[in-house]
XYZ file of C-alpha atoms in Angstrom:
307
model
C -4.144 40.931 -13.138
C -3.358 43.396 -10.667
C -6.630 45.575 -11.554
C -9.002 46.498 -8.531
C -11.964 43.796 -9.116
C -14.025 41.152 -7.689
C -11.753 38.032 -6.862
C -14.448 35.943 -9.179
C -14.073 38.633 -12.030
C -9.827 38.558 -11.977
C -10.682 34.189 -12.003
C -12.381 34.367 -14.964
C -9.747 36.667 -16.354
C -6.980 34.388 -15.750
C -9.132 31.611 -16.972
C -9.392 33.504 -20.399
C -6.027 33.934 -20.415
C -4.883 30.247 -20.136
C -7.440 29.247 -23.073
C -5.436 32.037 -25.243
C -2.397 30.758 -24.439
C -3.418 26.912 -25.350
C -4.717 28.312 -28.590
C -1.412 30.485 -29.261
C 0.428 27.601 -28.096
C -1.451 25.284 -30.812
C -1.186 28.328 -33.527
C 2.516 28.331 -33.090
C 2.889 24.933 -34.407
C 3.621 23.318 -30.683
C 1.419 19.638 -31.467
C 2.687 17.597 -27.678
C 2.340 18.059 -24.273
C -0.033 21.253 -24.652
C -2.608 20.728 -21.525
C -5.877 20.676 -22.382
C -5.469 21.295 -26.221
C -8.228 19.863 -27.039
C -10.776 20.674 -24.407
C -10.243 24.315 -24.098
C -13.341 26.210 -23.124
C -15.090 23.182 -21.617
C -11.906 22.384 -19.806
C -12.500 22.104 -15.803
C -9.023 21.805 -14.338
C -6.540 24.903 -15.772
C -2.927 23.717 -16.834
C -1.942 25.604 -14.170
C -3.310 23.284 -11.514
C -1.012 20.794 -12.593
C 2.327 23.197 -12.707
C 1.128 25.607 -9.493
C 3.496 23.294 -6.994
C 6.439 22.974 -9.144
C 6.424 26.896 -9.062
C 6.635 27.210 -5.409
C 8.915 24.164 -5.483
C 11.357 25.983 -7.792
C 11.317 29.737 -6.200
C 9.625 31.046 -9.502
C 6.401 31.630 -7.190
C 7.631 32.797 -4.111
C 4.339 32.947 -2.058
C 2.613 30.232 -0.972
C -0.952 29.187 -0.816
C -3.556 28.419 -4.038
C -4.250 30.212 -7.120
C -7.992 30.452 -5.847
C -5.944 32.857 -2.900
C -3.589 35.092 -5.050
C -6.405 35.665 -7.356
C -8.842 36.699 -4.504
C -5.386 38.680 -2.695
C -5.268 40.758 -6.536
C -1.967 42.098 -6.134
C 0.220 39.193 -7.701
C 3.551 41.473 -8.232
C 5.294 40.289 -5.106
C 4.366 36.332 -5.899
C 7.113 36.101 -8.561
C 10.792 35.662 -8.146
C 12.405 38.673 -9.014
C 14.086 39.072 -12.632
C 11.130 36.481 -13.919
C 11.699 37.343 -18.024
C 8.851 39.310 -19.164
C 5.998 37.632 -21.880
C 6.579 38.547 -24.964
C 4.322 40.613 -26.899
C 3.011 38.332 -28.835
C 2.211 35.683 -26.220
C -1.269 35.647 -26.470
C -1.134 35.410 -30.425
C 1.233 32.818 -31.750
C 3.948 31.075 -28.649
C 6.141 28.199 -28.841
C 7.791 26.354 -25.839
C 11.039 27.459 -26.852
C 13.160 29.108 -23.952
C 15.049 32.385 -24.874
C 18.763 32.475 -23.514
C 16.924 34.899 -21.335
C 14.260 32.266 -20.026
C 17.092 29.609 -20.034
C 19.036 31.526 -17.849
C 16.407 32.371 -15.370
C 15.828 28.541 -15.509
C 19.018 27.557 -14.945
C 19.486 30.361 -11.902
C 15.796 28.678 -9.965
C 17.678 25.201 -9.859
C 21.113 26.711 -8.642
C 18.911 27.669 -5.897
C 16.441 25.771 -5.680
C 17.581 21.939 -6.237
C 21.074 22.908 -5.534
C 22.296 19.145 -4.867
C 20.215 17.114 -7.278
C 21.236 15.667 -10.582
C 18.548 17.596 -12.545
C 20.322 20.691 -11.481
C 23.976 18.963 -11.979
C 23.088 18.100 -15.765
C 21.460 21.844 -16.463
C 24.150 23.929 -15.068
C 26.719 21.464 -17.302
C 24.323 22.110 -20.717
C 23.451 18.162 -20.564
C 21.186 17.106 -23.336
C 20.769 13.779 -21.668
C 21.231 11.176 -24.428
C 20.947 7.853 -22.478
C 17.742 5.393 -22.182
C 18.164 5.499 -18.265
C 19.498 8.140 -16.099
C 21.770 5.378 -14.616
C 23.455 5.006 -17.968
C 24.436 8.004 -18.477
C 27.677 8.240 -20.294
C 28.791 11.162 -17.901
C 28.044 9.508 -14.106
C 31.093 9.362 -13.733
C 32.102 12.957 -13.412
C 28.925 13.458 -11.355
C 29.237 14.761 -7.406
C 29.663 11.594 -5.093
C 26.023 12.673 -3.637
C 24.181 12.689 -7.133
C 26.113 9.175 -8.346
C 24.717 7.691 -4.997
C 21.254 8.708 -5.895
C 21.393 7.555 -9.128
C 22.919 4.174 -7.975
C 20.166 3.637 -5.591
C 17.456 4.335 -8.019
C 18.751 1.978 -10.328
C 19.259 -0.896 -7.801
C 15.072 0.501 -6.865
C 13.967 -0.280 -10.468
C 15.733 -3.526 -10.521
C 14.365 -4.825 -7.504
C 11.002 -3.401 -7.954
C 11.246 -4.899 -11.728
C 11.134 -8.078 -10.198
C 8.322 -7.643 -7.867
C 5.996 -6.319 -10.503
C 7.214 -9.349 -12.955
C 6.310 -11.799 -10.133
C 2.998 -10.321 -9.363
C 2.077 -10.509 -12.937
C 3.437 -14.288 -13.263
C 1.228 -15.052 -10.489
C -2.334 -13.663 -11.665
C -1.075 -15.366 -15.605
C -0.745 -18.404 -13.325
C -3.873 -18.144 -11.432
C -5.746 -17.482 -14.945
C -4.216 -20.533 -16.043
C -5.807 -22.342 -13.655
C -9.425 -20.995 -14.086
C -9.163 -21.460 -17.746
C -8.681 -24.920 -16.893
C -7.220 -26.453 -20.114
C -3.559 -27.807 -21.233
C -2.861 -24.506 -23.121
C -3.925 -21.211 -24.386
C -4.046 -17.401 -24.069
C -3.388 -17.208 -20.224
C -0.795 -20.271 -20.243
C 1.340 -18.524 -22.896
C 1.358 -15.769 -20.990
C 2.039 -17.152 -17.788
C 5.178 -18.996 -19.646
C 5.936 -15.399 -21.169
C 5.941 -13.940 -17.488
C 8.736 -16.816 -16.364
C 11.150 -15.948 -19.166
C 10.728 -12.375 -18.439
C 11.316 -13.261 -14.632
C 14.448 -15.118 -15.634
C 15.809 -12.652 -18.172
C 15.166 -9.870 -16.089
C 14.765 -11.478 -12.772
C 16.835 -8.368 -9.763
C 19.701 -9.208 -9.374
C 20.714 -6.292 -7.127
C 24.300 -5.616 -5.301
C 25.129 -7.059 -1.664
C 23.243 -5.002 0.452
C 20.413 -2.452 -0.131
C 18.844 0.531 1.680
C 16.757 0.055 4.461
C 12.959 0.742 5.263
C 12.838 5.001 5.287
C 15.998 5.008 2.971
C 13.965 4.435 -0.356
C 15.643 6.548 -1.956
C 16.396 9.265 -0.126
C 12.291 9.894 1.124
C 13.007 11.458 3.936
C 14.529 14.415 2.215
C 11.714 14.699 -0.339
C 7.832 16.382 0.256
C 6.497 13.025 -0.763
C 5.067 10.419 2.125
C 5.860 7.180 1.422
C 3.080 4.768 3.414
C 4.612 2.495 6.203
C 2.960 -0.231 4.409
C 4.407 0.454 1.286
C 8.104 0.973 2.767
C 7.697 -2.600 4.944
C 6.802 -4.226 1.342
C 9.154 -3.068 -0.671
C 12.198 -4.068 2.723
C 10.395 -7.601 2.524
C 10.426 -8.018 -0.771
C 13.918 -7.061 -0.877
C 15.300 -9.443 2.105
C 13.716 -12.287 0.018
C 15.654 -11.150 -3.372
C 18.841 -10.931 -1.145
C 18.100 -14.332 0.433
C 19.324 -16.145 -2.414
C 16.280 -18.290 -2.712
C 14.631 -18.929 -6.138
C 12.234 -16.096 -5.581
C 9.805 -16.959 -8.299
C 8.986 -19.847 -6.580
C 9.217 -18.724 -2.765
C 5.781 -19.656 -1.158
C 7.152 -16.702 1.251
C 7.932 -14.057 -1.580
C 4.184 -15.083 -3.431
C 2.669 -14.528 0.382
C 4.096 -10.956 -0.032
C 1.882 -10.905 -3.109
C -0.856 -11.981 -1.696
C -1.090 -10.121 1.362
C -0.360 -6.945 -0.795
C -2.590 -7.272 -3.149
C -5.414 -8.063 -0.239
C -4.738 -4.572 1.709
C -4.801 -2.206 -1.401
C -7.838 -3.733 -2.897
C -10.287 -5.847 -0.649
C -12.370 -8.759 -1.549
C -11.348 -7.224 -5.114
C -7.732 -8.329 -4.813
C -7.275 -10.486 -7.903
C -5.458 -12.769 -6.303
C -8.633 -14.202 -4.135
C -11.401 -12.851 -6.459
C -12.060 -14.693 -9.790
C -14.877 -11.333 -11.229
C -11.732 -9.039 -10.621
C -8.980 -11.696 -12.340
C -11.349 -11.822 -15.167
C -11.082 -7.815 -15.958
C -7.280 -8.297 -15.953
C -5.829 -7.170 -19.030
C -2.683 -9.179 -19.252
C -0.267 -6.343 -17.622
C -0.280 -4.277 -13.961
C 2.513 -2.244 -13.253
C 4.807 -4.085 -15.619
C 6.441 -1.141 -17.120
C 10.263 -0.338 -15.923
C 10.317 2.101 -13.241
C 12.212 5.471 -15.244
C 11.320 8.436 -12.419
C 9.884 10.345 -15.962
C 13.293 10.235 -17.223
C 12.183 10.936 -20.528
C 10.276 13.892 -19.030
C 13.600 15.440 -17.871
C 15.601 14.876 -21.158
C 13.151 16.971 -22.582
C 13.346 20.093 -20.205
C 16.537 19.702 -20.258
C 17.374 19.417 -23.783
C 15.209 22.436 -23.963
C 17.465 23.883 -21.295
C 20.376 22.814 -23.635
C 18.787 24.815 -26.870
C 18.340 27.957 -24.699
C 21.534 29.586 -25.232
């Protein structure tokens, strides 16, 4: 890659170079979480256009700016961190995602550096294979620093309250379906009764007192912009769990909903428009909030197998 050349020539290189790897990656027996296995030569987005941040994020890339640049710059040498483990010589042929102590090592050296104070980097430096169904039940929080446990606690009290929000949004469009279907019972009345127990079973029930608008959590000190909207919805929303009201039922908490649901989709807010209500498949945004906590066990039981 460092070869004098035309910027388009070295692109089509690297391009080359990615579809060997997929293919070594395949012949090597790896069968998940290979990017673009199966499109390969017809692919249009690289798998490194999905990883290129996260490089600059952890200090592996060291250089800014956009793969399109450091191919048309052609001397990439200086982009990496140094002591980056070299490819083995059989990259191109047969790989597996397996880290080498080497690799693992490097790995672990990036986060020391790179996301000093967060838990990822507090559970990789202690060999952590992360064998819990939530990062807040961790058997090991315990021992954690009294920055990373606050994290942690705020995310969970997040998902709880957010939980809530997306089971209540859900109850109401079952309810609203209800309605248009018109009769005593079926599909969209089960459902809607389904929607209440899970309200009640899993309705927040969060501690005393929880962050305030720019404090959710921690947003500020991440790259990520979090709309004003969003943050005043998610502060309402919470006031009315704290209230103590029956939320479920709160013509104020629904009017969250419905205002909400207006502003992010227009006259096709299902809420107000019967065509869009009728595409509804049963579930939005139900799922429990996890911050791709299954995502990090893997790396880092990968981290963990690297020794």
């Amino acid at each position: 890659m460092r070869r004098a050349g035309r910027s388009g020539g070295r692109a089509d290189q690297a391009r080359r170079l990615e579809i060997q790897l997929i293919t070594a990656l395949l012949r090597g027996g790896e069968t998940e979480n290979v990017i673009c296995s199966e499109a390969r030569d017809s692919l249009k987005r690289l798998p490194s256009d999905v990883y290129w941040a996260g490089l600059l994020a952890l200090g592996i890339r060291t250089q800014p700016g956009s793969r399109a640049e450091m191919l048309a710059a052609g001397d990439v040498q200086s982009l990496w961190s140094p002591g980056l483990p070299g490819a083995a010589d059989d990259l191109l042929d047969k790989a597996t995602f397996r880290l080498t102590p080497e690799e693992g090592s490097f790995l672990r050296d990036r986060l020391a550096v790179s996301a000093r104070d967060t838990p990822f980097n507090e559970l990789a430096q202690a060999g952590d294979r992360a064998e819990a169904a939530a990062i807040w039940l961790h058997p090991m929080r315990a021992t954690w620093s009294g920055r990373n446990i606050s994290i942690v606690d705020q995310a969970a009290r997040f998902t709880r309250v957010m939980n809530g929000a997306a089971l209540l949004y859900n109850l109401m469009l079952a309810e609203r379906a209800a309605a248009m279907q018109g009769a005593d019972a079926g599909r969209w009345h089960d459902l809607a009764a389904e929607y209440r127990v899970a309200w009640v079973l899993g309705r927040p029930r969060p501690p005393k007192t929880l962050p305030q608008a720019g404090a959710w959590p921690g947003f500020a000190q991440t790259i990520h912009r979090v709309a004003p909207q969003t943050l005043a919805f998610v502060t309402d929303w919470a006031a009315r769990v704290l209230s103590g009201q029956p939320v479920a039922d709160d013509a104020a908490a629904r009017a969250l909903f419905l205002r909400r649901d207006s502003r992010l989709k227009g006259p096709k807010a299902r809420l107000t428009n019967d065509a869009a209500l009728a595409r509804w498949g049963g579930a939005s945004g139900a799922a429990v909030l996890a911050y791709r906590w299954l995502v990090v066990q893997r790396h880092l039981q990968d981290l963990a197998d690297a020794v």
